[in-house]
Amino acid sequence: MEKIGIIDLGSNTARLLIVEVSENGYFQVIDQLKEAPRLGEGMEKEGFLKPQRIQATIKVLKMFRRLCDVNRIDRIIAVATAAVRRAKNQRSFLDEIAATCGIKFRVLSAEEEALYVYRGVINTMDVPKGLILEIGGGSTKIVYYNRRNLLNYETLPFGAISLTELFEGENLSPEKQSEKVEEFFTEQLSKIEWLKNVDSEVQLIGVGGSFRNLCRMTKIMKKYPLKTIHNYVVQDADFGHVYDMIRSLDLDRKKKIKGLSSGRADILPAALAAINAFKKYMNLGDIVISGSGLRTGILFNYAVPITLDKPVSDVLGYSLNSLIEFYGCNRAHTEQTAYLAIQLFKQLRVLHKFPRQYIRILKIASYLYEAGKRVGFYNFEKNSAYMILSAPICGVSHRDLVMASFVASSTGIDDINAQDWNRYRDLLTDEDVDAVRKMGVMLRIASAFDRSMSLLVKGVNCDILGDSVIMKTELDGDATLELSSAMEVGSDFRKIFKKNLEIL
């Protein structure tokens, strides 16, 4: 296991990720640190990084270096983006950083930055056709892809800081400043020819700190039950509500808004104005938030070098395999449990009639079903449910995650707590209770079929005859323990499926 540090020095924010990378090409973030030294502030007119901003950045980077040293990092990958890329005093700044902090930065080109953002998104989201918008402090990236193939990208030389500075000296009201930003941003978009040929059914994907703040504010406003940002959908109406509120308030009142970082309160109105202009220009509605961007793209290229040429083929599968390795689960047993659970899902479809998409829910629950034992054996199913809701699982909706957590925690027909269920009322329906119970039974039988972790049950075929379901198992040895354990679920199977269970 290798430990690396990823430092991303942007125009507004500096971020450090500390990551464990396995030999098998999986990684997990184990710590992070974020500060806002505003390196790009005040450099628009003359093109020089200001001494005060440089010193603030050095102070932050010394903290980063300290955290890396404490964690015994094997390697630091440090990149700088728009502000340093355009700075006339770039060389002297980088030399000072190397001398005072012992960190050597690589300045990314606009093309490299856009590609890293694309790779961070495409390897963690299952959105077949996307238009990625990332508004940084000093630049804006627009990336268009279809069928997971990169088609076009553009980097605009302005971001939330520069857009704010562009109009702040004109003594305009906050609303008028937003209008000016929208007009300017729309004018720049009209110069990008390929935008006119983007598919009308494309999904807008938001990346970066401004989108994360938008997400947090929206979730607080709606009392959303999950903390997860990745794959959260900001509805068009919710965006409009937040934008109207933000652009009408003075700075002191904006800083008091829950979910809005105080270090971003003054520049968020310009970012939201740019987003609004983009949405109107491209005729787009809802925004899917990506918690992954440039730093994740760097991580994938380092841990999984093949992603330099093509994305991972199975986003959900990759993230689940990362987790079972991180949790130290028995991979063969985990994969066998998932395989048998999916076989039961297919064999019993005539009874449950659930769509094929539910297999993803069952796969998540199967992979992490026994991960809760790492916390404690007794009531491990509840631990596993919590881990599903808290872990970085990619490629599925929040609804699928909640459903999977209930499937994993299912131990019987009466085990769904009404209070827990009602907490996710906006994501689930009353009909979902039946799906959770039936998939929960399938999962428990599948897990029992590999109770000794010996892979003795190679497959299962189900015959539905009258009031009975006969499961015929394909065995590779004495599976008495497995069959006996599976039959312990028989009474719950009968209550939920309304059929007697026989296992042969």
Short mmCIF file of N, CA and C in Angstrom, two decimals, residues 132-268:
data_model
loop_
_atom_site.label_atom_id
_atom_site.label_comp_id
_atom_site.label_asym_id
_atom_site.label_seq_id
_atom_site.Cartn_x
_atom_site.Cartn_y
_atom_site.Cartn_z
N ILE A 132 -19.92 19.05 -18.97
CA ILE A 132 -19.32 19.38 -17.68
C ILE A 132 -19.00 20.87 -17.63
N LEU A 133 -19.39 21.50 -16.54
CA LEU A 133 -19.06 22.91 -16.31
C LEU A 133 -18.34 23.01 -14.98
N GLU A 134 -17.11 23.52 -15.01
CA GLU A 134 -16.38 23.77 -13.78
C GLU A 134 -15.95 25.23 -13.75
N ILE A 135 -16.40 25.94 -12.72
CA ILE A 135 -16.04 27.35 -12.57
C ILE A 135 -15.05 27.46 -11.43
N GLY A 136 -13.79 27.64 -11.76
CA GLY A 136 -12.76 27.80 -10.75
C GLY A 136 -12.63 29.26 -10.35
N GLY A 137 -11.55 29.57 -9.64
CA GLY A 137 -11.34 30.96 -9.26
C GLY A 137 -10.88 31.82 -10.41
N GLY A 138 -10.00 31.24 -11.28
CA GLY A 138 -9.43 32.02 -12.36
C GLY A 138 -9.71 31.50 -13.75
N SER A 139 -10.44 30.39 -13.87
CA SER A 139 -10.77 29.86 -15.20
C SER A 139 -12.06 29.07 -15.14
N THR A 140 -12.63 28.85 -16.31
CA THR A 140 -13.85 28.06 -16.44
C THR A 140 -13.63 26.98 -17.48
N LYS A 141 -13.92 25.74 -17.12
CA LYS A 141 -13.77 24.62 -18.04
C LYS A 141 -15.14 24.12 -18.50
N ILE A 142 -15.26 23.88 -19.80
CA ILE A 142 -16.46 23.29 -20.38
C ILE A 142 -16.03 22.05 -21.16
N VAL A 143 -16.60 20.91 -20.84
CA VAL A 143 -16.21 19.64 -21.48
C VAL A 143 -17.47 18.92 -21.93
N TYR A 144 -17.46 18.48 -23.17
CA TYR A 144 -18.60 17.76 -23.74
C TYR A 144 -18.19 16.34 -24.11
N TYR A 145 -18.98 15.36 -23.65
CA TYR A 145 -18.70 13.97 -24.03
C TYR A 145 -20.00 13.25 -24.33
N ASN A 146 -19.90 12.18 -25.09
CA ASN A 146 -21.05 11.36 -25.43
C ASN A 146 -20.60 9.91 -25.51
N ARG A 147 -21.39 9.00 -24.92
CA ARG A 147 -21.04 7.58 -24.85
C ARG A 147 -19.64 7.39 -24.25
N ARG A 148 -19.35 8.21 -23.25
CA ARG A 148 -18.09 8.15 -22.50
C ARG A 148 -16.87 8.48 -23.36
N ASN A 149 -17.11 9.13 -24.51
CA ASN A 149 -16.01 9.57 -25.37
C ASN A 149 -15.94 11.09 -25.37
N LEU A 150 -14.76 11.63 -25.11
CA LEU A 150 -14.56 13.08 -25.10
C LEU A 150 -14.71 13.62 -26.52
N LEU A 151 -15.55 14.64 -26.68
CA LEU A 151 -15.80 15.23 -27.99
C LEU A 151 -15.18 16.62 -28.13
N ASN A 152 -15.42 17.49 -27.16
CA ASN A 152 -14.89 18.85 -27.23
C ASN A 152 -14.67 19.42 -25.83
N TYR A 153 -13.79 20.39 -25.73
CA TYR A 153 -13.60 21.08 -24.46
C TYR A 153 -13.10 22.49 -24.74
N GLU A 154 -13.32 23.36 -23.77
CA GLU A 154 -12.88 24.75 -23.87
C GLU A 154 -12.53 25.25 -22.48
N THR A 155 -11.47 26.03 -22.38
CA THR A 155 -11.11 26.68 -21.12
C THR A 155 -11.18 28.19 -21.32
N LEU A 156 -12.02 28.83 -20.54
CA LEU A 156 -12.16 30.29 -20.60
C LEU A 156 -11.28 30.91 -19.53
N PRO A 157 -10.57 32.01 -19.84
CA PRO A 157 -9.57 32.58 -18.92
C PRO A 157 -10.15 33.46 -17.82
N PHE A 158 -11.27 33.07 -17.28
CA PHE A 158 -11.85 33.81 -16.15
C PHE A 158 -12.69 32.86 -15.32
N GLY A 159 -12.77 33.15 -14.01
CA GLY A 159 -13.54 32.32 -13.10
C GLY A 159 -14.25 33.19 -12.09
N ALA A 160 -14.58 32.60 -10.94
CA ALA A 160 -15.40 33.30 -9.95
C ALA A 160 -14.71 34.56 -9.42
N ILE A 161 -13.39 34.48 -9.18
CA ILE A 161 -12.66 35.66 -8.66
C ILE A 161 -12.57 36.74 -9.72
N SER A 162 -12.12 36.39 -10.91
CA SER A 162 -11.93 37.39 -11.97
C SER A 162 -13.25 38.00 -12.42
N LEU A 163 -14.32 37.21 -12.46
CA LEU A 163 -15.63 37.75 -12.82
C LEU A 163 -16.14 38.72 -11.76
N THR A 164 -15.84 38.41 -10.50
CA THR A 164 -16.23 39.31 -9.41
C THR A 164 -15.47 40.63 -9.51
N GLU A 165 -14.15 40.54 -9.72
CA GLU A 165 -13.31 41.74 -9.79
C GLU A 165 -13.63 42.59 -11.02
N LEU A 166 -14.11 41.94 -12.07
CA LEU A 166 -14.36 42.63 -13.33
C LEU A 166 -15.42 43.73 -13.20
N PHE A 167 -16.41 43.50 -12.31
CA PHE A 167 -17.52 44.45 -12.21
C PHE A 167 -17.69 45.08 -10.83
N GLU A 168 -16.82 44.74 -9.87
CA GLU A 168 -17.04 45.23 -8.51
C GLU A 168 -16.73 46.71 -8.35
N GLY A 169 -15.94 47.30 -9.23
CA GLY A 169 -15.56 48.71 -9.06
C GLY A 169 -16.50 49.68 -9.72
N GLU A 170 -17.63 49.22 -10.21
CA GLU A 170 -18.55 50.09 -10.95
C GLU A 170 -19.71 50.59 -10.10
N ASN A 171 -19.65 50.35 -8.77
CA ASN A 171 -20.70 50.80 -7.84
C ASN A 171 -22.09 50.32 -8.27
N LEU A 172 -22.16 49.10 -8.71
CA LEU A 172 -23.43 48.52 -9.13
C LEU A 172 -24.08 47.78 -7.97
N SER A 173 -25.39 47.67 -8.00
CA SER A 173 -26.09 46.86 -7.01
C SER A 173 -25.75 45.39 -7.25
N PRO A 174 -25.91 44.53 -6.22
CA PRO A 174 -25.62 43.09 -6.43
C PRO A 174 -26.38 42.50 -7.60
N GLU A 175 -27.66 42.89 -7.75
CA GLU A 175 -28.45 42.35 -8.85
C GLU A 175 -27.90 42.80 -10.20
N LYS A 176 -27.47 44.06 -10.27
CA LYS A 176 -26.94 44.59 -11.53
C LYS A 176 -25.60 43.93 -11.87
N GLN A 177 -24.79 43.69 -10.85
CA GLN A 177 -23.52 42.99 -11.08
C GLN A 177 -23.77 41.60 -11.67
N SER A 178 -24.76 40.91 -11.14
CA SER A 178 -25.09 39.58 -11.66
C SER A 178 -25.53 39.65 -13.12
N GLU A 179 -26.32 40.68 -13.44
CA GLU A 179 -26.76 40.86 -14.82
C GLU A 179 -25.56 41.10 -15.74
N LYS A 180 -24.61 41.90 -15.28
CA LYS A 180 -23.41 42.18 -16.08
C LYS A 180 -22.59 40.91 -16.30
N VAL A 181 -22.45 40.10 -15.25
CA VAL A 181 -21.70 38.84 -15.37
C VAL A 181 -22.40 37.93 -16.38
N GLU A 182 -23.72 37.84 -16.30
CA GLU A 182 -24.47 37.00 -17.23
C GLU A 182 -24.28 37.46 -18.67
N GLU A 183 -24.36 38.76 -18.89
CA GLU A 183 -24.19 39.30 -20.24
C GLU A 183 -22.79 38.99 -20.77
N PHE A 184 -21.78 39.22 -19.94
CA PHE A 184 -20.40 38.97 -20.35
C PHE A 184 -20.18 37.49 -20.63
N PHE A 185 -20.67 36.62 -19.74
CA PHE A 185 -20.46 35.19 -19.89
C PHE A 185 -21.16 34.67 -21.14
N THR A 186 -22.37 35.15 -21.38
CA THR A 186 -23.11 34.72 -22.57
C THR A 186 -22.38 35.12 -23.84
N GLU A 187 -21.81 36.33 -23.83
CA GLU A 187 -21.05 36.80 -24.99
C GLU A 187 -19.86 35.89 -25.28
N GLN A 188 -19.17 35.44 -24.21
CA GLN A 188 -18.03 34.54 -24.40
C GLN A 188 -18.47 33.18 -24.90
N LEU A 189 -19.61 32.69 -24.41
CA LEU A 189 -20.11 31.40 -24.86
C LEU A 189 -20.46 31.42 -26.34
N SER A 190 -20.96 32.55 -26.82
CA SER A 190 -21.37 32.64 -28.23
C SER A 190 -20.19 32.49 -29.18
N LYS A 191 -18.97 32.64 -28.67
CA LYS A 191 -17.77 32.52 -29.50
C LYS A 191 -17.29 31.06 -29.63
N ILE A 192 -17.90 30.16 -28.86
CA ILE A 192 -17.50 28.74 -28.89
C ILE A 192 -18.41 28.02 -29.88
N GLU A 193 -17.89 27.75 -31.07
CA GLU A 193 -18.72 27.23 -32.15
C GLU A 193 -19.31 25.85 -31.83
N TRP A 194 -18.52 24.97 -31.21
CA TRP A 194 -19.01 23.60 -31.01
C TRP A 194 -20.18 23.51 -30.03
N LEU A 195 -20.35 24.54 -29.18
CA LEU A 195 -21.49 24.53 -28.26
C LEU A 195 -22.82 24.51 -29.00
N LYS A 196 -22.80 25.05 -30.22
CA LYS A 196 -24.04 25.12 -31.00
C LYS A 196 -24.47 23.75 -31.51
N ASN A 197 -23.58 22.77 -31.44
CA ASN A 197 -23.89 21.44 -31.95
C ASN A 197 -24.05 20.39 -30.85
N VAL A 198 -24.12 20.84 -29.60
CA VAL A 198 -24.29 19.91 -28.49
C VAL A 198 -25.69 19.32 -28.51
N ASP A 199 -25.79 18.04 -28.25
CA ASP A 199 -27.07 17.32 -28.23
C ASP A 199 -28.00 17.95 -27.21
N SER A 200 -29.26 18.11 -27.59
CA SER A 200 -30.24 18.76 -26.71
C SER A 200 -30.55 17.95 -25.47
N GLU A 201 -30.27 16.64 -25.49
CA GLU A 201 -30.59 15.77 -24.35
C GLU A 201 -29.41 15.60 -23.41
N VAL A 202 -28.40 16.43 -23.53
CA VAL A 202 -27.21 16.31 -22.70
C VAL A 202 -27.53 16.67 -21.25
N GLN A 203 -26.81 16.06 -20.31
CA GLN A 203 -26.98 16.33 -18.88
C GLN A 203 -25.90 17.31 -18.41
N LEU A 204 -26.31 18.37 -17.76
CA LEU A 204 -25.37 19.33 -17.19
C LEU A 204 -24.78 18.75 -15.91
N ILE A 205 -23.44 18.71 -15.83
CA ILE A 205 -22.73 18.19 -14.67
C ILE A 205 -21.89 19.32 -14.08
N GLY A 206 -22.10 19.63 -12.82
CA GLY A 206 -21.40 20.72 -12.16
C GLY A 206 -20.23 20.22 -11.32
N VAL A 207 -19.06 20.83 -11.51
CA VAL A 207 -17.84 20.44 -10.81
C VAL A 207 -17.24 21.67 -10.13
N GLY A 208 -16.68 21.47 -8.94
CA GLY A 208 -15.94 22.54 -8.28
C GLY A 208 -16.64 23.09 -7.05
N GLY A 209 -15.91 23.99 -6.36
CA GLY A 209 -16.39 24.51 -5.08
C GLY A 209 -17.69 25.26 -5.15
N SER A 210 -17.92 26.02 -6.20
CA SER A 210 -19.18 26.78 -6.32
C SER A 210 -20.37 25.84 -6.42
N PHE A 211 -20.22 24.77 -7.19
CA PHE A 211 -21.31 23.80 -7.30
C PHE A 211 -21.52 23.04 -6.00
N ARG A 212 -20.42 22.75 -5.29
CA ARG A 212 -20.58 22.05 -4.00
C ARG A 212 -21.31 22.93 -2.99
N ASN A 213 -21.01 24.23 -2.99
CA ASN A 213 -21.73 25.15 -2.10
C ASN A 213 -23.19 25.25 -2.49
N LEU A 214 -23.47 25.31 -3.78
CA LEU A 214 -24.85 25.31 -4.25
C LEU A 214 -25.58 24.06 -3.78
N CYS A 215 -24.90 22.93 -3.87
CA CYS A 215 -25.48 21.65 -3.43
C CYS A 215 -25.81 21.68 -1.95
N ARG A 216 -24.85 22.12 -1.13
CA ARG A 216 -25.07 22.14 0.32
C ARG A 216 -26.22 23.06 0.71
N MET A 217 -26.30 24.23 0.10
CA MET A 217 -27.38 25.15 0.42
C MET A 217 -28.74 24.56 0.02
N THR A 218 -28.79 23.94 -1.14
CA THR A 218 -30.04 23.34 -1.60
C THR A 218 -30.49 22.21 -0.68
N LYS A 219 -29.54 21.38 -0.26
CA LYS A 219 -29.88 20.26 0.62
C LYS A 219 -30.38 20.73 1.97
N ILE A 220 -29.76 21.78 2.51
CA ILE A 220 -30.22 22.33 3.79
C ILE A 220 -31.63 22.91 3.64
N MET A 221 -31.84 23.59 2.53
CA MET A 221 -33.14 24.20 2.26
C MET A 221 -34.25 23.14 2.19
N LYS A 222 -33.91 21.97 1.63
CA LYS A 222 -34.91 20.92 1.44
C LYS A 222 -34.89 19.88 2.57
N LYS A 223 -33.98 20.07 3.55
CA LYS A 223 -33.81 19.10 4.64
C LYS A 223 -33.52 17.70 4.06
N TYR A 224 -32.61 17.68 3.12
CA TYR A 224 -32.25 16.44 2.43
C TYR A 224 -31.56 15.49 3.40
N PRO A 225 -31.90 14.21 3.40
CA PRO A 225 -31.43 13.30 4.45
C PRO A 225 -30.01 12.77 4.28
N LEU A 226 -29.42 12.88 3.08
CA LEU A 226 -28.08 12.34 2.85
C LEU A 226 -27.04 13.45 2.80
N LYS A 227 -25.86 13.17 3.36
CA LYS A 227 -24.76 14.13 3.29
C LYS A 227 -24.01 14.08 1.96
N THR A 228 -24.15 12.97 1.26
CA THR A 228 -23.41 12.75 0.02
C THR A 228 -23.67 13.86 -1.00
N ILE A 229 -22.59 14.40 -1.57
CA ILE A 229 -22.71 15.42 -2.60
C ILE A 229 -22.70 14.80 -3.99
N HIS A 230 -21.81 13.84 -4.20
CA HIS A 230 -21.64 13.23 -5.52
C HIS A 230 -22.95 12.64 -6.01
N ASN A 231 -23.35 13.02 -7.22
CA ASN A 231 -24.58 12.54 -7.88
C ASN A 231 -25.85 13.19 -7.33
N TYR A 232 -25.73 14.21 -6.49
CA TYR A 232 -26.92 14.93 -6.06
C TYR A 232 -27.46 15.75 -7.23
N VAL A 233 -28.77 15.81 -7.37
CA VAL A 233 -29.40 16.55 -8.45
C VAL A 233 -30.01 17.85 -7.91
N VAL A 234 -29.48 18.97 -8.39
CA VAL A 234 -30.06 20.28 -8.06
C VAL A 234 -31.16 20.56 -9.07
N GLN A 235 -32.39 20.56 -8.61
CA GLN A 235 -33.51 20.82 -9.49
C GLN A 235 -33.46 22.25 -10.02
N ASP A 236 -33.98 22.43 -11.22
CA ASP A 236 -33.96 23.75 -11.87
C ASP A 236 -34.60 24.82 -10.98
N ALA A 237 -35.72 24.50 -10.38
CA ALA A 237 -36.41 25.47 -9.53
C ALA A 237 -35.60 25.79 -8.28
N ASP A 238 -34.93 24.80 -7.72
CA ASP A 238 -34.11 25.03 -6.53
C ASP A 238 -32.92 25.92 -6.85
N PHE A 239 -32.31 25.71 -8.02
CA PHE A 239 -31.22 26.60 -8.42
C PHE A 239 -31.72 28.04 -8.52
N GLY A 240 -32.86 28.23 -9.17
CA GLY A 240 -33.40 29.57 -9.31
C GLY A 240 -33.66 30.23 -7.97
N HIS A 241 -34.16 29.47 -7.00
CA HIS A 241 -34.42 30.02 -5.68
C HIS A 241 -33.14 30.47 -5.00
N VAL A 242 -32.10 29.63 -5.04
CA VAL A 242 -30.83 29.97 -4.40
C VAL A 242 -30.20 31.16 -5.09
N TYR A 243 -30.21 31.18 -6.42
CA TYR A 243 -29.60 32.28 -7.17
C TYR A 243 -30.29 33.60 -6.86
N ASP A 244 -31.61 33.61 -6.84
CA ASP A 244 -32.35 34.84 -6.54
C ASP A 244 -32.03 35.34 -5.13
N MET A 245 -31.86 34.43 -4.20
CA MET A 245 -31.55 34.82 -2.82
C MET A 245 -30.13 35.37 -2.71
N ILE A 246 -29.16 34.66 -3.29
CA ILE A 246 -27.75 35.04 -3.15
C ILE A 246 -27.47 36.41 -3.77
N ARG A 247 -28.02 36.67 -4.94
CA ARG A 247 -27.66 37.91 -5.62
C ARG A 247 -28.36 39.14 -5.04
N SER A 248 -29.28 38.94 -4.11
CA SER A 248 -30.00 40.07 -3.53
C SER A 248 -29.47 40.46 -2.15
N LEU A 249 -28.54 39.67 -1.58
CA LEU A 249 -28.07 39.92 -0.22
C LEU A 249 -26.70 40.60 -0.22
N ASP A 250 -26.45 41.38 0.84
CA ASP A 250 -25.12 41.95 0.99
C ASP A 250 -24.19 40.88 1.55
N LEU A 251 -22.88 41.18 1.60
CA LEU A 251 -21.89 40.18 1.95
C LEU A 251 -22.08 39.64 3.36
N ASP A 252 -22.37 40.50 4.32
CA ASP A 252 -22.54 40.05 5.70
C ASP A 252 -23.68 39.05 5.84
N ARG A 253 -24.76 39.31 5.14
CA ARG A 253 -25.91 38.41 5.21
C ARG A 253 -25.62 37.10 4.47
N LYS A 254 -24.85 37.19 3.37
CA LYS A 254 -24.50 35.96 2.65
C LYS A 254 -23.65 35.04 3.52
N LYS A 255 -22.75 35.61 4.31
CA LYS A 255 -21.87 34.80 5.15
C LYS A 255 -22.62 34.02 6.22
N LYS A 256 -23.86 34.41 6.48
CA LYS A 256 -24.65 33.74 7.51
C LYS A 256 -25.50 32.59 6.94
N ILE A 257 -25.45 32.41 5.64
CA ILE A 257 -26.26 31.37 5.01
C ILE A 257 -25.65 30.00 5.30
N LYS A 258 -26.45 29.08 5.81
CA LYS A 258 -25.97 27.73 6.10
C LYS A 258 -25.63 27.01 4.80
N GLY A 259 -24.47 26.38 4.81
CA GLY A 259 -24.02 25.65 3.64
C GLY A 259 -23.09 26.45 2.75
N LEU A 260 -23.02 27.76 2.95
CA LEU A 260 -22.16 28.62 2.13
C LEU A 260 -20.86 28.89 2.87
N SER A 261 -19.75 28.48 2.28
CA SER A 261 -18.43 28.72 2.87
C SER A 261 -18.15 30.21 2.95
N SER A 262 -17.70 30.68 4.13
CA SER A 262 -17.40 32.10 4.30
C SER A 262 -16.30 32.56 3.35
N GLY A 263 -15.41 31.63 2.96
CA GLY A 263 -14.33 31.98 2.04
C GLY A 263 -14.78 32.08 0.59
N ARG A 264 -16.05 31.80 0.34
CA ARG A 264 -16.57 31.85 -1.03
C ARG A 264 -17.77 32.79 -1.15
N ALA A 265 -18.21 33.37 -0.04
CA ALA A 265 -19.44 34.16 -0.04
C ALA A 265 -19.39 35.34 -0.99
N ASP A 266 -18.21 35.99 -1.12
CA ASP A 266 -18.13 37.18 -1.97
C ASP A 266 -18.04 36.86 -3.45
N ILE A 267 -17.59 35.66 -3.81
CA ILE A 267 -17.42 35.33 -5.23
C ILE A 267 -18.49 34.39 -5.75
N LEU A 268 -19.32 33.81 -4.87
CA LEU A 268 -20.35 32.87 -5.32
C LEU A 268 -21.39 33.53 -6.22
#
